[in-house]
PDB file of C-alpha atoms in Angstrom:
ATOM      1  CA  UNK A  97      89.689  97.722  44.057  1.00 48.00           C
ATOM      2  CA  UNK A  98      86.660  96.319  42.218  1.00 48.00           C
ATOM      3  CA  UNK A  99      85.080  95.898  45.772  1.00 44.00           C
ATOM      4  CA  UNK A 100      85.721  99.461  47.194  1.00 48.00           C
ATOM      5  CA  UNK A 101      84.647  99.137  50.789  1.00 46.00           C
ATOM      6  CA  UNK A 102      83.047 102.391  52.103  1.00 45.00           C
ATOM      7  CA  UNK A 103      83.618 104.008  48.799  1.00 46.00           C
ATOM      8  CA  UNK A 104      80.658 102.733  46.515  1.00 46.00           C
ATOM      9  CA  UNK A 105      77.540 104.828  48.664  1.00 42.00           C
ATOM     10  CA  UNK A 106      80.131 108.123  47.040  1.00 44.00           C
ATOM     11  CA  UNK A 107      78.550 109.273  43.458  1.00 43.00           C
ATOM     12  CA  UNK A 108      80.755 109.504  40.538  1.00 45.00           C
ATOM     13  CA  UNK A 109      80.980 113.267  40.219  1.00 52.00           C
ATOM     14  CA  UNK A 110      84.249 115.231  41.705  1.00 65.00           C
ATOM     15  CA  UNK A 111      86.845 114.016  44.359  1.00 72.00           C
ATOM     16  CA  UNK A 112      86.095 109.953  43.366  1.00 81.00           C
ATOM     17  CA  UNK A 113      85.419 110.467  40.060  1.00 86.00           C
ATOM     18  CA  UNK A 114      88.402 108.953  38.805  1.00 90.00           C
ATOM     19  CA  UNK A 115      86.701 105.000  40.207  1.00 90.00           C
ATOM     20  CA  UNK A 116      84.257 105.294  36.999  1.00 90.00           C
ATOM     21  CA  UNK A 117      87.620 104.827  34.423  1.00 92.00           C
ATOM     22  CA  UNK A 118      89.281 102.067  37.312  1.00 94.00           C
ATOM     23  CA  UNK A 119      89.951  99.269  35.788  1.00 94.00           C
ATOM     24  CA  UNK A 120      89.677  96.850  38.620  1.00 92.00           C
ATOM     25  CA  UNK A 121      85.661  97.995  38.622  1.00 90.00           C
ATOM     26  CA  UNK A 122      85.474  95.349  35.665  1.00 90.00           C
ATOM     27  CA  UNK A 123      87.940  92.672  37.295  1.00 89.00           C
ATOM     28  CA  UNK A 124      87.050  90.216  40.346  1.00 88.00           C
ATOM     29  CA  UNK A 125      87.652  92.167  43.760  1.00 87.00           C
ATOM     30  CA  UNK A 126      88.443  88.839  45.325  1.00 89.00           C
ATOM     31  CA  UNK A 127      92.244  89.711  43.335  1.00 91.00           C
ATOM     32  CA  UNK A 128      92.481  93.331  45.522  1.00 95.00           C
ATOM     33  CA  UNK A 129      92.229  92.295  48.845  1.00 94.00           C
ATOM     34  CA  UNK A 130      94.456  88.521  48.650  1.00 91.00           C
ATOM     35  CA  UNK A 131      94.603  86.489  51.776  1.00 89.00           C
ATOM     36  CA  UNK A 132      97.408  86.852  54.068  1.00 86.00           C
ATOM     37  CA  UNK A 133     100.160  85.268  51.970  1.00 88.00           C
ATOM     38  CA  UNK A 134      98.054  85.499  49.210  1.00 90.00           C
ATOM     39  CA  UNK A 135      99.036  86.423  45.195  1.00 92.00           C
ATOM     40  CA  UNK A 136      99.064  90.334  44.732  1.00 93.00           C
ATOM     41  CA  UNK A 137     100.030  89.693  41.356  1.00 94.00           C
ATOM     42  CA  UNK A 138      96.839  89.876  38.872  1.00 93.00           C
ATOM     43  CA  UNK A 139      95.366  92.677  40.805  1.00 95.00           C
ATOM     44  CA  UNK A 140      98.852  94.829  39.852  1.00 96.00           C
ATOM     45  CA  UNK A 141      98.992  93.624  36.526  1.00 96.00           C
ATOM     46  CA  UNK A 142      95.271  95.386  36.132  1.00 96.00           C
ATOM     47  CA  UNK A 143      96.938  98.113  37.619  1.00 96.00           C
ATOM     48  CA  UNK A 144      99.417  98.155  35.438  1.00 95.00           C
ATOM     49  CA  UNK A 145      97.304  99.161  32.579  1.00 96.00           C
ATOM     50  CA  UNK A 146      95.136 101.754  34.648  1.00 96.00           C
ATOM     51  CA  UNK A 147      95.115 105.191  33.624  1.00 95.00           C
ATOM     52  CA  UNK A 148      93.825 105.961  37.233  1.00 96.00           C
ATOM     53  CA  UNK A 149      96.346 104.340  39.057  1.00 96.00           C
ATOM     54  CA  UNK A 150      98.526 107.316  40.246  1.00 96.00           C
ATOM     55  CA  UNK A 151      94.602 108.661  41.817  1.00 95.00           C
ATOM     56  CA  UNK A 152      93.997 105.819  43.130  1.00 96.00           C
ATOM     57  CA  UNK A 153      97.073 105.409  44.985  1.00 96.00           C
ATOM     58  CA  UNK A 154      96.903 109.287  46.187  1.00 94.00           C
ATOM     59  CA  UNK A 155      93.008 108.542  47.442  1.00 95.00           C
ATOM     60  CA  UNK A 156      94.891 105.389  49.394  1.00 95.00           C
ATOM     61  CA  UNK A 157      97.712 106.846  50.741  1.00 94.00           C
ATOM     62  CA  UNK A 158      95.376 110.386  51.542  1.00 93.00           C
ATOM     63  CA  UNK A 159      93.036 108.139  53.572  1.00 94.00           C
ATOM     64  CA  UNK A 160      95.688 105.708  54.664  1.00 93.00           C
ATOM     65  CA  UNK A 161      93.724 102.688  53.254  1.00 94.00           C
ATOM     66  CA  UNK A 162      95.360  99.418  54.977  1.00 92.00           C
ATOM     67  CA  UNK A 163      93.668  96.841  53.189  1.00 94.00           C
ATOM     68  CA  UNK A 164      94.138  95.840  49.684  1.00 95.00           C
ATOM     69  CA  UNK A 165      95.608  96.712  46.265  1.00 97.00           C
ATOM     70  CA  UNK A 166      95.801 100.056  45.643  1.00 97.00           C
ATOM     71  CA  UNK A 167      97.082 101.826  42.906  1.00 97.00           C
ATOM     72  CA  UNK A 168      99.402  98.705  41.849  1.00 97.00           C
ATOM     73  CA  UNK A 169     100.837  98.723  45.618  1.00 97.00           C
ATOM     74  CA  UNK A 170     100.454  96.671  48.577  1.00 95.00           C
ATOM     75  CA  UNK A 171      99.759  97.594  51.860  1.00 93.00           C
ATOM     76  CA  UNK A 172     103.577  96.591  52.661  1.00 93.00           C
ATOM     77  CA  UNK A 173     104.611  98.857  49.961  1.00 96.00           C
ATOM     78  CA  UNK A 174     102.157 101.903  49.916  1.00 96.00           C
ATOM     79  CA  UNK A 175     103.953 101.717  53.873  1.00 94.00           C
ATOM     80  CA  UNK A 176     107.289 101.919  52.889  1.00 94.00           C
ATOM     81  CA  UNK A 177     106.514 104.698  50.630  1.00 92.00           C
ATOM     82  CA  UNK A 178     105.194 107.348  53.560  1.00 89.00           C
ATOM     83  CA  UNK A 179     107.867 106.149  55.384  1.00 89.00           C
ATOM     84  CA  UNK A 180     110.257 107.612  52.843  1.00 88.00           C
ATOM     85  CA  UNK A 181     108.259 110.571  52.426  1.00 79.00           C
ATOM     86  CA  UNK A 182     108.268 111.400  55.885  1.00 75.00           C
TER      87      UNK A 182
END
């Protein structure tokens, strides 16, 4: 999520203050929101060594975010799982 549309105007103090230790802040945002068909893969490998991931996929799935890598899932995926939680 380098690129965090509608998110960056929010400080870094309480409910997002989890984006100032995201690692995709320091990676290429271009890898977090892939073309249709596109390679998801570097942008979950950089989630894969997050230590925010699990808030950053409870801020996407809270706000139902539809666009992009999330923490380490696609939009497919992050789908799939509030369809089983449902």
């Amino acid at each position: 999520m380098g690129f965090r549309p509608g998110l960056d105007d929010f400080s870094d103090e309480g409910e997002l203050g989890w984006q100032t230790d995201a690692l995709c802040a320091q990676t290429d945002p271009e890898a977090f929101f892939p073309e249709k068909g596109g390679s998801t893969r570097d942008a979950k490998k950089v989630c894969g060594a997050c230590n925010v991931k699990g808030q950053c996929l409870e801020y996407a799935l809270a706000n139902d975010e539809r666009f992009g890598i999330w923490g380490g899932l696609s939009e497919r995926e992050r789908r799939r799982l509030r369809k089983r939680a449902v």
